[in-house]
Tab-separated table of C-alpha atoms in Angstrom:
chain	number	residue	atom	x	y	z
A	1	MET	CA	10.910	-1.609	34.294
A	2	PRO	CA	10.258	-1.493	30.512
A	3	ASN	CA	10.462	1.613	28.352
A	4	LYS	CA	7.061	3.222	27.691
A	5	ILE	CA	6.483	3.819	24.025
A	6	ALA	CA	3.609	5.504	22.225
A	7	VAL	CA	2.615	4.556	18.700
A	8	ILE	CA	0.528	7.129	16.869
A	9	GLY	CA	-1.853	5.412	14.400
A	10	SER	CA	-2.903	1.799	13.983
A	11	GLY	CA	-2.270	1.360	10.254
A	12	ILE	CA	-0.224	-1.649	9.051
A	13	SER	CA	3.120	-0.028	9.961
A	14	GLY	CA	1.885	1.016	13.362
A	15	LEU	CA	0.584	-2.501	14.159
A	16	SER	CA	3.872	-3.946	13.012
A	17	ALA	CA	6.041	-1.504	15.004
A	18	ALA	CA	3.898	-2.012	18.153
A	19	ALA	CA	4.117	-5.780	17.993
A	20	TYR	CA	7.901	-5.850	17.513
A	21	LEU	CA	8.463	-3.189	20.194
A	22	ALA	CA	6.315	-5.050	22.747
A	23	LYS	CA	8.060	-8.351	21.900
A	24	SER	CA	11.350	-6.698	22.949
A	25	GLY	CA	9.947	-6.008	26.422
A	26	ASN	CA	8.685	-2.466	25.997
A	27	GLU	CA	5.314	-1.168	27.331
A	28	VAL	CA	3.586	-0.133	24.145
A	29	HIS	CA	0.408	1.964	23.709
A	30	VAL	CA	-1.238	2.609	20.306
A	31	PHE	CA	-3.411	5.667	19.831
A	32	GLU	CA	-5.839	5.726	16.978
A	33	LYS	CA	-8.098	8.674	16.075
A	34	ASN	CA	-10.646	6.459	14.438
A	35	SER	CA	-12.905	3.911	16.162
A	36	THR	CA	-11.254	0.821	14.604
A	37	PRO	CA	-7.670	-0.272	13.728
A	38	GLY	CA	-6.147	-0.584	10.252
A	39	GLY	CA	-5.815	3.017	8.947
A	40	ARG	CA	-6.303	2.842	5.209
A	41	ALA	CA	-6.958	-0.865	5.555
A	42	ARG	CA	-10.130	-0.500	7.679
A	43	GLN	CA	-13.383	-2.230	6.930
A	44	PHE	CA	-16.966	-1.360	7.317
A	45	HIS	CA	-20.322	-3.214	7.415
A	46	THR	CA	-23.657	-1.987	6.026
A	47	ASN	CA	-27.130	-2.564	7.471
A	48	ASN	CA	-28.154	-4.520	4.439
A	49	GLY	CA	-25.448	-7.207	4.683
A	50	TYR	CA	-22.337	-5.939	2.858
A	51	THR	CA	-18.777	-5.972	4.167
A	52	PHE	CA	-16.347	-3.569	2.426
A	53	ASP	CA	-12.610	-3.414	2.762
A	54	MET	CA	-11.830	0.288	2.526
A	55	GLY	CA	-8.313	0.215	1.051
A	56	PRO	CA	-5.822	-2.580	0.182
A	57	SER	CA	-7.242	-5.418	-1.908
A	58	TRP	CA	-4.190	-6.941	-3.565
A	59	TYR	CA	-2.595	-9.584	-1.357
A	60	TRP	CA	0.870	-9.819	-2.959
A	61	MET	CA	4.285	-10.786	-1.564
A	62	PRO	CA	2.715	-13.368	0.761
A	63	ASP	CA	6.134	-14.489	1.986
A	64	ILE	CA	6.778	-10.971	3.461
A	65	ILE	CA	3.432	-11.056	5.285
A	66	GLU	CA	4.114	-14.614	6.397
A	67	ASP	CA	7.474	-13.500	7.849
A	68	PHE	CA	5.665	-11.181	10.274
A	69	PHE	CA	3.620	-14.026	11.701
A	70	LYS	CA	6.655	-16.360	11.853
A	71	ASP	CA	8.532	-13.811	13.911
A	72	PHE	CA	5.874	-14.372	16.625
A	73	GLY	CA	5.577	-18.134	16.271
A	74	TYR	CA	2.509	-18.146	14.088
A	75	ASN	CA	1.426	-18.747	10.464
A	76	SER	CA	-1.154	-16.630	8.680
A	77	ASN	CA	-3.469	-19.721	8.454
A	78	ASP	CA	-3.676	-19.587	12.296
A	79	PHE	CA	-5.805	-16.516	11.738
A	80	TYR	CA	-7.462	-16.670	8.304
A	81	GLU	CA	-7.942	-18.817	5.204
A	82	LEU	CA	-5.834	-17.566	2.275
A	83	VAL	CA	-6.920	-18.589	-1.248
A	84	ARG	CA	-4.958	-18.146	-4.520
A	85	LEU	CA	-6.942	-16.488	-7.292
A	86	ASN	CA	-7.103	-18.019	-10.768
A	87	PRO	CA	-7.079	-15.967	-12.932
A	88	GLN	CA	-5.075	-13.507	-10.816
A	89	PHE	CA	-6.842	-10.585	-12.649
A	90	GLU	CA	-8.217	-9.547	-15.940
A	91	MET	CA	-7.223	-6.539	-18.039
A	92	ILE	CA	-9.699	-4.931	-20.393
A	93	PHE	CA	-8.397	-3.117	-23.525
A	94	ALA	CA	-10.207	-1.253	-26.288
A	95	ASP	CA	-9.658	-4.222	-28.555
A	96	GLY	CA	-9.984	-7.179	-26.288
A	97	LYS	CA	-9.073	-8.549	-22.835
A	98	LEU	CA	-6.305	-10.533	-21.200
A	99	SER	CA	-6.519	-12.788	-18.141
A	100	LEU	CA	-3.393	-13.608	-16.172
A	101	PRO	CA	-3.428	-17.265	-15.094
A	102	ASP	CA	-2.088	-18.389	-11.758
A	103	SER	CA	0.014	-21.213	-13.212
A	104	TYR	CA	3.406	-20.032	-14.570
A	105	GLU	CA	3.291	-22.597	-17.373
A	106	ASP	CA	-0.063	-21.203	-18.508
A	107	MET	CA	1.399	-17.767	-18.227
A	108	ARG	CA	4.255	-18.739	-20.605
A	109	LEU	CA	1.687	-20.187	-23.064
A	110	LEU	CA	-0.295	-16.914	-22.923
A	111	PHE	CA	2.792	-14.783	-23.594
A	112	GLU	CA	3.919	-17.004	-26.472
A	113	LYS	CA	0.450	-16.871	-28.038
A	114	ILE	CA	0.440	-13.093	-27.887
A	115	GLU	CA	3.963	-12.571	-29.027
A	116	SER	CA	6.391	-14.969	-30.752
A	117	GLY	CA	9.268	-15.580	-28.308
A	118	GLY	CA	7.224	-14.198	-25.468
A	119	ALA	CA	7.600	-17.275	-23.270
A	120	LYS	CA	11.429	-17.107	-23.471
A	121	GLN	CA	11.378	-13.322	-22.742
A	122	LEU	CA	9.088	-13.921	-19.808
A	123	ASP	CA	11.609	-16.467	-18.427
A	124	ARG	CA	14.390	-13.952	-18.746
A	125	PHE	CA	12.312	-11.151	-17.141
A	126	MET	CA	11.206	-13.284	-14.250
A	127	GLU	CA	14.633	-14.750	-13.635
A	128	SER	CA	16.029	-11.247	-13.180
A	129	ALA	CA	12.933	-10.153	-11.221
A	130	LYS	CA	13.405	-13.037	-8.791
A	131	TYR	CA	17.044	-12.016	-8.192
A	132	LYS	CA	15.891	-8.421	-7.519
A	133	TYR	CA	13.177	-9.630	-5.228
A	134	GLU	CA	15.472	-11.749	-3.162
A	135	ILE	CA	18.130	-8.973	-2.890
A	136	GLY	CA	15.666	-6.118	-2.792
A	137	MET	CA	13.158	-7.505	-0.235
A	138	ARG	CA	15.680	-9.363	1.879
A	139	ASP	CA	18.665	-7.008	1.888
A	140	PHE	CA	17.851	-3.663	0.262
A	141	VAL	CA	14.532	-2.551	1.734
A	142	VAL	CA	15.185	-3.714	5.334
A	143	LYS	CA	17.789	-0.991	5.872
A	144	PRO	CA	16.852	2.056	8.089
A	145	CYS	CA	18.430	4.226	5.393
A	146	LEU	CA	20.050	6.628	7.758
A	147	SER	CA	23.303	6.585	5.715
A	148	TRP	CA	24.458	5.366	2.311
A	149	PHE	CA	27.165	3.353	4.159
A	150	GLU	CA	24.451	0.839	5.065
A	151	PHE	CA	24.499	-0.339	1.492
A	152	ILE	CA	28.268	-1.050	1.398
A	153	SER	CA	28.168	-4.812	1.569
A	154	LEU	CA	29.794	-7.416	-0.668
A	155	LYS	CA	26.461	-8.951	-1.573
A	156	ILE	CA	24.792	-5.674	-2.559
A	157	ALA	CA	27.928	-4.440	-4.297
A	158	LYS	CA	28.179	-7.579	-6.316
A	159	GLY	CA	24.566	-7.378	-7.350
A	160	ALA	CA	24.427	-3.629	-8.012
A	161	LEU	CA	24.394	-3.852	-11.799
A	162	LYS	CA	21.791	-6.635	-11.757
A	163	LEU	CA	19.520	-4.478	-9.606
A	164	ASP	CA	19.062	-2.049	-12.553
A	165	LEU	CA	18.803	0.999	-10.304
A	166	LEU	CA	19.701	3.393	-13.039
A	167	SER	CA	17.439	2.005	-15.751
A	168	ASP	CA	13.824	3.167	-16.011
A	169	TYR	CA	11.131	0.577	-15.802
A	170	ARG	CA	9.426	1.359	-19.098
A	171	SER	CA	12.631	1.030	-21.128
A	172	TYR	CA	13.430	-2.160	-19.255
A	173	VAL	CA	10.032	-3.747	-20.100
A	174	LYS	CA	10.318	-2.764	-23.770
A	175	LYS	CA	13.711	-4.561	-23.945
A	176	HIS	CA	11.710	-7.736	-23.371
A	177	PHE	CA	8.344	-7.240	-25.004
A	178	THR	CA	6.836	-5.322	-27.976
A	179	ASN	CA	3.163	-6.176	-27.840
A	180	PRO	CA	1.201	-3.293	-26.233
A	181	LYS	CA	-0.908	-5.644	-24.116
A	182	LEU	CA	2.071	-7.418	-22.686
A	183	ILE	CA	3.793	-4.049	-22.000
A	184	ALA	CA	0.669	-2.865	-20.147
A	185	LEU	CA	0.506	-6.152	-18.230
A	186	MET	CA	4.133	-5.924	-17.097
A	187	GLU	CA	3.964	-2.197	-16.295
A	188	PHE	CA	0.750	-2.426	-14.264
A	189	PRO	CA	2.323	-3.464	-10.859
A	190	VAL	CA	4.358	-0.303	-10.605
A	191	ILE	CA	1.124	1.780	-10.437
A	192	PHE	CA	1.176	0.889	-6.748
A	193	LEU	CA	4.488	2.692	-6.490
A	194	GLY	CA	2.891	5.951	-7.453
A	195	ALA	CA	4.691	7.226	-10.571
A	196	SER	CA	4.835	6.699	-14.331
A	197	PRO	CA	6.883	3.654	-15.425
A	198	LYS	CA	9.201	6.183	-17.086
A	199	ASN	CA	10.234	7.462	-13.664
A	200	ILE	CA	10.401	4.260	-11.664
A	201	PRO	CA	13.754	2.329	-11.459
A	202	ALA	CA	13.779	-1.022	-13.200
A	203	LEU	CA	14.675	-2.525	-9.778
A	204	TYR	CA	10.907	-2.665	-9.222
A	205	SER	CA	10.430	-5.452	-11.688
A	206	LEU	CA	10.639	-7.292	-8.357
A	207	MET	CA	6.984	-6.363	-8.039
A	208	ASN	CA	6.122	-8.668	-10.939
A	209	TYR	CA	7.840	-11.523	-9.169
A	210	GLY	CA	6.200	-10.767	-5.835
A	211	GLY	CA	2.810	-10.653	-7.514
A	212	TYR	CA	2.648	-12.759	-10.660
A	213	MET	CA	5.067	-15.500	-9.631
A	214	LEU	CA	4.155	-15.775	-5.921
A	215	GLY	CA	0.497	-15.404	-6.766
A	216	THR	CA	-2.417	-13.121	-6.126
A	217	HIS	CA	-4.226	-14.147	-2.901
A	218	TYR	CA	-7.326	-13.228	-0.988
A	219	PRO	CA	-8.033	-13.793	2.725
A	220	ILE	CA	-11.639	-15.061	3.246
A	221	GLY	CA	-13.522	-12.447	5.169
A	222	GLY	CA	-11.588	-9.615	3.432
A	223	PHE	CA	-8.226	-7.935	3.642
A	224	TYR	CA	-9.210	-6.731	7.089
A	225	GLU	CA	-8.537	-10.246	8.359
A	226	LEU	CA	-4.839	-9.324	8.187
A	227	VAL	CA	-5.445	-6.191	10.322
A	228	LYS	CA	-7.302	-8.219	12.932
A	229	ALA	CA	-4.589	-10.858	12.958
A	230	MET	CA	-1.807	-8.306	13.371
A	231	LYS	CA	-3.747	-6.606	16.219
A	232	SER	CA	-4.253	-9.957	17.888
A	233	VAL	CA	-0.484	-10.670	17.640
A	234	ALA	CA	0.339	-7.235	19.067
A	235	GLU	CA	-2.111	-7.661	21.986
A	236	GLU	CA	-0.555	-11.023	22.792
A	237	GLN	CA	2.758	-9.203	23.188
A	238	GLY	CA	1.104	-6.806	25.687
A	239	VAL	CA	0.254	-3.862	23.369
A	240	LYS	CA	-2.597	-1.644	24.669
A	241	PHE	CA	-4.854	-0.006	22.094
A	242	HIS	CA	-6.700	3.274	22.555
A	243	PHE	CA	-9.452	4.229	19.961
A	244	GLU	CA	-11.073	7.521	19.270
A	245	ALA	CA	-7.879	8.831	20.766
A	246	ASN	CA	-6.711	11.807	18.713
A	247	VAL	CA	-3.089	12.837	19.291
A	248	ASP	CA	-3.232	16.645	19.027
A	249	ARG	CA	0.279	17.524	20.165
A	250	ILE	CA	3.756	16.037	20.681
A	251	ILE	CA	5.179	17.569	23.840
A	252	THR	CA	8.880	18.451	23.878
A	253	VAL	CA	11.443	19.595	26.402
A	254	ASP	CA	14.854	20.606	25.016
A	255	ASN	CA	15.816	17.759	22.573
A	256	ASN	CA	13.394	15.193	23.997
A	257	ALA	CA	9.841	14.318	23.098
A	258	THR	CA	8.492	13.789	26.614
A	259	GLY	CA	4.994	12.653	25.669
A	260	ILE	CA	1.797	13.328	23.721
A	261	SER	CA	-1.411	15.153	24.208
A	262	VAL	CA	-4.379	12.762	23.534
A	263	ASN	CA	-7.754	14.479	23.262
A	264	GLY	CA	-6.234	17.324	25.234
A	265	GLU	CA	-4.692	15.128	28.039
A	266	PHE	CA	-0.874	14.840	28.495
A	267	ILE	CA	0.575	11.337	28.733
A	268	GLU	CA	4.293	10.877	29.342
A	269	PHE	CA	6.401	8.447	27.241
A	270	ASP	CA	10.014	7.474	26.869
A	271	SER	CA	9.825	7.300	23.038
A	272	ILE	CA	7.276	8.019	20.349
A	273	VAL	CA	6.697	6.290	17.005
A	274	SER	CA	4.437	8.005	14.505
A	275	SER	CA	2.666	5.787	12.017
A	276	SER	CA	0.341	8.582	10.998
A	277	ASP	CA	0.967	10.810	7.989
A	278	TYR	CA	4.496	12.127	8.234
A	279	HIS	CA	3.653	15.679	7.252
A	280	HIS	CA	0.795	15.737	9.735
A	281	THR	CA	3.018	14.387	12.496
A	282	GLU	CA	5.431	17.250	11.919
A	283	THR	CA	2.579	19.775	12.393
A	284	LEU	CA	2.190	18.406	15.952
A	285	LEU	CA	5.611	19.793	16.722
A	286	ASP	CA	6.933	23.324	17.093
A	287	ALA	CA	8.512	24.321	13.759
A	288	LYS	CA	12.050	24.259	15.125
A	289	TYR	CA	11.727	20.542	15.836
A	290	ARG	CA	10.467	19.483	12.426
A	291	ASN	CA	12.619	17.424	10.049
A	292	TYR	CA	11.218	19.185	6.937
A	293	ASN	CA	9.533	22.472	6.081
A	294	GLU	CA	6.571	23.098	3.800
A	295	GLU	CA	8.827	23.797	0.823
A	296	TYR	CA	10.244	20.286	1.129
A	297	TRP	CA	6.799	18.655	1.041
A	298	GLU	CA	5.732	20.826	-1.885
A	299	SER	CA	8.800	19.619	-3.813
A	300	ARG	CA	8.064	15.895	-3.285
A	301	THR	CA	6.451	13.667	-5.920
A	302	PHE	CA	3.503	12.055	-4.230
A	303	ALA	CA	1.776	8.853	-5.259
A	304	PRO	CA	-1.849	9.466	-6.360
A	305	SER	CA	-4.993	9.945	-4.392
A	306	CYS	CA	-8.027	8.138	-5.758
A	307	LEU	CA	-11.789	8.167	-6.135
A	308	ILE	CA	-13.278	5.005	-4.579
A	309	TYR	CA	-16.847	3.807	-4.780
A	310	TYR	CA	-18.146	1.033	-2.476
A	311	LEU	CA	-21.148	-0.423	-4.284
A	312	GLY	CA	-23.643	-3.125	-3.427
A	313	PHE	CA	-25.702	-4.551	-6.310
A	314	ASN	CA	-28.888	-6.554	-5.865
A	315	HIS	CA	-27.978	-8.454	-8.963
A	316	VAL	CA	-25.302	-11.046	-9.791
A	317	ILE	CA	-22.966	-9.483	-12.435
A	318	PRO	CA	-21.817	-12.001	-14.996
A	319	ASN	CA	-18.342	-12.126	-16.674
A	320	LEU	CA	-16.722	-10.094	-13.880
A	321	LYS	CA	-13.583	-11.378	-12.215
A	322	HIS	CA	-12.391	-10.772	-8.605
A	323	HIS	CA	-9.832	-8.171	-9.948
A	324	THR	CA	-10.423	-6.318	-13.235
A	325	LEU	CA	-8.277	-3.492	-14.662
A	326	PHE	CA	-10.044	-1.236	-17.195
A	327	PHE	CA	-7.236	-0.090	-19.509
A	328	GLU	CA	-9.299	0.835	-22.616
A	329	ASN	CA	-7.859	4.409	-22.561
A	330	ASP	CA	-4.328	5.677	-22.866
A	331	PHE	CA	-2.219	4.982	-19.744
A	332	ASP	CA	0.174	7.941	-20.244
A	333	SER	CA	-2.648	10.475	-20.689
A	334	HIS	CA	-4.184	9.468	-17.392
A	335	ILE	CA	-0.780	9.566	-15.681
A	336	ALA	CA	-0.223	13.093	-17.114
A	337	THR	CA	-3.369	14.332	-15.299
A	338	ILE	CA	-2.016	13.016	-12.019
A	339	TYR	CA	1.601	14.295	-12.205
A	340	GLY	CA	1.471	17.046	-14.856
A	341	ASP	CA	-1.895	18.872	-15.187
A	342	LYS	CA	-3.163	17.803	-11.764
A	343	LYS	CA	-6.732	17.639	-12.872
A	344	TRP	CA	-9.555	15.123	-13.254
A	345	PRO	CA	-8.823	12.809	-16.234
A	346	ASN	CA	-10.816	13.074	-19.490
A	347	GLU	CA	-10.376	9.386	-20.354
A	348	PRO	CA	-9.629	7.586	-17.117
A	349	LEU	CA	-8.401	4.088	-16.274
A	350	PHE	CA	-9.884	2.420	-13.254
A	351	TYR	CA	-9.836	-0.790	-11.284
A	352	SER	CA	-12.708	-3.004	-10.101
A	353	CYS	CA	-12.580	-5.501	-7.258
A	354	CYS	CA	-15.521	-7.912	-6.779
A	355	PRO	CA	-14.651	-10.025	-3.774
A	356	SER	CA	-18.155	-11.604	-3.692
A	357	LYS	CA	-16.950	-13.686	-6.642
A	358	THR	CA	-14.604	-15.449	-4.210
A	359	ASP	CA	-16.139	-14.847	-0.773
A	360	SER	CA	-19.861	-15.340	-0.114
A	361	SER	CA	-19.523	-13.628	3.294
A	362	VAL	CA	-19.073	-10.114	1.949
A	363	ALA	CA	-22.546	-9.743	0.248
A	364	PRO	CA	-25.994	-11.147	0.651
A	365	GLN	CA	-26.856	-14.154	-1.540
A	366	GLY	CA	-27.635	-13.123	-5.077
A	367	HIS	CA	-25.911	-9.761	-4.629
A	368	GLU	CA	-22.405	-8.407	-5.564
A	369	ASN	CA	-19.893	-6.423	-3.560
A	370	VAL	CA	-17.992	-4.116	-5.961
A	371	PHE	CA	-15.156	-1.678	-5.170
A	372	LEU	CA	-14.243	0.808	-7.958
A	373	LEU	CA	-11.037	2.768	-7.783
A	374	MET	CA	-9.749	5.534	-10.077
A	375	PRO	CA	-6.237	7.069	-9.461
A	376	LEU	CA	-6.265	10.878	-9.145
A	377	ALA	CA	-3.971	13.797	-8.589
A	378	ILE	CA	-3.561	14.893	-4.958
A	379	GLY	CA	-5.038	18.191	-3.761
A	380	ILE	CA	-7.844	18.527	-6.297
A	381	GLU	CA	-11.468	19.429	-5.606
A	382	ASP	CA	-13.671	16.422	-5.222
A	383	GLU	CA	-17.296	17.561	-4.717
A	384	GLU	CA	-20.008	14.937	-4.985
A	385	ALA	CA	-21.261	15.983	-8.434
A	386	ILE	CA	-17.820	15.254	-9.923
A	387	ARG	CA	-17.640	11.990	-8.119
A	388	GLU	CA	-21.048	10.956	-9.487
A	389	LYS	CA	-20.050	11.850	-13.065
A	390	TYR	CA	-17.121	9.433	-12.873
A	391	LEU	CA	-19.237	6.782	-11.177
A	392	GLU	CA	-21.582	6.871	-14.207
A	393	GLU	CA	-18.722	6.470	-16.592
A	394	MET	CA	-17.151	3.575	-14.670
A	395	VAL	CA	-20.438	1.719	-14.339
A	396	SER	CA	-21.072	2.267	-18.060
A	397	ARG	CA	-17.817	0.579	-18.883
A	398	LEU	CA	-18.565	-2.186	-16.356
A	399	GLU	CA	-21.828	-2.778	-18.267
A	400	ARG	CA	-20.047	-2.894	-21.623
A	401	HIS	CA	-17.528	-5.454	-20.354
A	402	THR	CA	-20.004	-7.690	-18.601
A	403	GLY	CA	-22.877	-7.520	-21.065
A	404	THR	CA	-25.316	-6.123	-18.476
A	405	THR	CA	-27.641	-3.083	-18.630
A	406	ASP	CA	-29.025	-0.562	-16.181
A	407	LEU	CA	-26.608	-1.455	-13.338
A	408	LEU	CA	-27.085	1.983	-11.745
A	409	SER	CA	-30.726	1.012	-10.844
A	410	LYS	CA	-29.508	-2.233	-9.276
A	411	ILE	CA	-27.341	-0.450	-6.667
A	412	ASP	CA	-28.701	-0.972	-3.143
A	413	PHE	CA	-25.678	0.462	-1.324
A	414	LYS	CA	-23.360	3.301	-2.375
A	415	ARG	CA	-20.620	5.173	-0.658
A	416	SER	CA	-17.949	7.339	-2.241
A	417	TYR	CA	-14.503	8.167	-0.909
A	418	CYS	CA	-12.060	10.616	-2.353
A	419	VAL	CA	-9.330	13.205	-1.716
A	420	SER	CA	-11.083	15.174	1.068
A	421	ASP	CA	-11.945	11.931	2.868
A	422	PHE	CA	-8.263	10.898	2.968
A	423	VAL	CA	-7.506	14.284	4.519
A	424	SER	CA	-10.272	14.064	7.208
A	425	ASP	CA	-9.854	10.424	8.116
A	426	TYR	CA	-6.064	10.008	7.876
A	427	ASN	CA	-4.697	13.586	7.921
A	428	ALA	CA	-3.145	12.635	4.557
A	429	TYR	CA	-1.085	15.399	2.938
A	430	LYS	CA	-3.272	16.811	0.141
A	431	GLY	CA	-5.325	13.631	0.274
A	432	ASN	CA	-2.624	11.290	-0.954
A	433	ALA	CA	-3.600	7.608	-0.846
A	434	TYR	CA	-0.300	5.842	-1.264
A	435	GLY	CA	2.464	8.025	0.180
A	436	LEU	CA	5.470	9.168	-1.768
A	437	ALA	CA	6.226	7.864	-5.274
A	438	ASN	CA	9.176	5.444	-5.406
A	439	THR	CA	11.142	7.475	-7.911
A	440	LEU	CA	14.951	7.196	-7.898
A	441	LYS	CA	15.251	10.673	-6.245
A	442	GLN	CA	12.901	9.381	-3.456
A	443	THR	CA	14.441	6.037	-2.817
A	444	ALA	CA	16.302	4.733	0.286
A	445	VAL	CA	18.301	7.534	2.057
A	446	LEU	CA	16.444	10.098	-0.125
A	447	LYS	CA	13.100	9.298	1.525
A	448	PRO	CA	11.988	11.228	4.716
A	449	SER	CA	14.085	9.863	7.570
A	450	ILE	CA	12.730	7.399	10.145
A	451	LYS	CA	14.391	9.454	12.913
A	452	ASN	CA	13.716	13.027	13.968
A	453	SER	CA	17.051	14.873	13.623
A	454	LYS	CA	16.275	17.248	16.572
A	455	LEU	CA	14.468	14.993	18.987
A	456	LYS	CA	16.392	11.842	19.907
A	457	ASN	CA	13.345	9.787	20.778
A	458	LEU	CA	10.852	10.498	18.034
A	459	TYR	CA	10.574	8.127	15.083
A	460	TYR	CA	8.476	7.793	11.988
A	461	THR	CA	7.159	4.699	10.182
A	462	GLY	CA	4.805	4.013	7.237
A	463	GLN	CA	4.432	4.683	3.547
A	464	LEU	CA	5.990	8.175	3.621
A	465	THR	CA	9.287	6.809	4.838
A	466	VAL	CA	11.279	3.680	4.044
A	467	PRO	CA	10.787	1.352	2.318
A	468	GLY	CA	7.658	2.967	0.784
A	469	PRO	CA	4.021	2.339	-0.138
A	470	GLY	CA	2.210	-0.926	0.046
A	471	VAL	CA	1.198	-3.446	2.695
A	472	PRO	CA	4.307	-5.644	2.759
A	473	PRO	CA	6.656	-2.490	2.772
A	474	SER	CA	4.589	-1.048	5.617
A	475	ILE	CA	5.004	-4.281	7.649
A	476	ILE	CA	8.778	-3.992	7.003
A	477	SER	CA	8.780	-0.328	7.900
A	478	GLY	CA	7.339	-1.118	11.306
A	479	LYS	CA	9.943	-3.727	11.999
A	480	ILE	CA	12.783	-1.408	10.836
A	481	VAL	CA	11.766	1.379	13.237
A	482	ALA	CA	11.279	-1.066	16.132
A	483	LYS	CA	14.709	-2.524	15.588
A	484	GLU	CA	16.274	0.965	15.440
A	485	ILE	CA	14.607	2.038	18.653
A	486	ASN	CA	15.645	-1.094	20.456
A	487	LYS	CA	19.187	-0.610	19.164
A	488	GLN	CA	19.345	3.049	20.258
A	489	THR	CA	17.382	2.704	23.563
A	490	PRO	CA	17.237	-0.906	24.631
A	491	SER	CA	14.447	-1.713	27.034
A	492	ARG	CA	15.167	-1.057	30.673
A	493	TYR	CA	13.691	-4.521	31.169
A	494	GLU	CA	16.292	-6.052	28.870
A	495	LYS	CA	19.075	-4.259	30.698
A	496	THR	CA	18.169	-5.999	33.970
A	497	ILE	CA	18.259	-9.530	32.660
């Protein structure tokens, strides 16, 4: 008879953990408070023909995502069509713009054109980034991080200096490039890690390799195609999904989590995996069983929240790429409002995604599907009037860049999403969107543990634990916790064969 395991939450890490646990012979049930799977990667449809991905839109590190499917005997193209974007994205500056081509040779030509010797420096940067990617993503981030002894291996020891763990990312980039546009281009990927480049280890140049070198992709139908595919794989392993099933309590007896209360009803389980917000999960326990107190969470550096607008335009917007980064204002000033002042920015940066440029299925013919995202401090007030003020600014800058006018009047669908929505939909601590920042003091063993220290059968997965924020790390996180559970409590089914 297999072990019966509950997974709380159907985000990327929950889907991953559930699939791997079920593959090992366990009986797995996933409980999701919302009506559809995916967590922050959900999708919604409008009555007038738009399809909006609600969260992730950058399909990077395709090899890591592919590894998930290969573990179950599939390829991603068994579920969806993946296209490479060219250009990968465009960056808008106060004095011009820069498009990153898909071809590496074209990338080298671009760097050389902007800065003499830039091509050779790009080669050096990417050669080192490739090494970090191969060691980091294949050896470093797959550890459960329950002890520093996990990292005592000849391979990691030999490569420790090359991993640049003690150098900060900004200094590392400036060793290679001097042109402000190239510096901004190379610093951009670490925004996903939730901290200023001054506070991120240079190890994370691996992001540049995983994105720029392996390409920026898009699944036709939207990023939600990945969620549907992962759910399908999990169901094929025998996973049972329960929607609109809010877990309101984790039930404990002595040092065991004996089950969960779902919409007020007790269900018994042998083990529990929480893929929901770590802090929220802890509130489902009596204080004496929590790994961390409120002071701990207050002392953490969180990645940003964000203001998102999902917009439908009854007008084709010219000169707009699939991904566009609006960097006309000072990057550090915006970062300071997130981590220092914790207030709304005066001169914000923002990001635009227009998937209808690539995918005709996400908007009616002759219309555009546009997703605007502006990073924000967590825990700030986000009433509708403030949201609207920033919408007007972002659309104004969109007009300037694309040479269009009066775009606000061409909106035929509008929905905003901000700090308070992250709290209500995902129980996100202070409305964070991307988990904990990947600073050196919050890396590996220094992240919240995947195991509850007082309850031997409660585990945590997702962006607030190892390896950190992002879709590929969340997939890895689910696999890590499944492997740890199977190691600690092998399936009773496995014991009999």
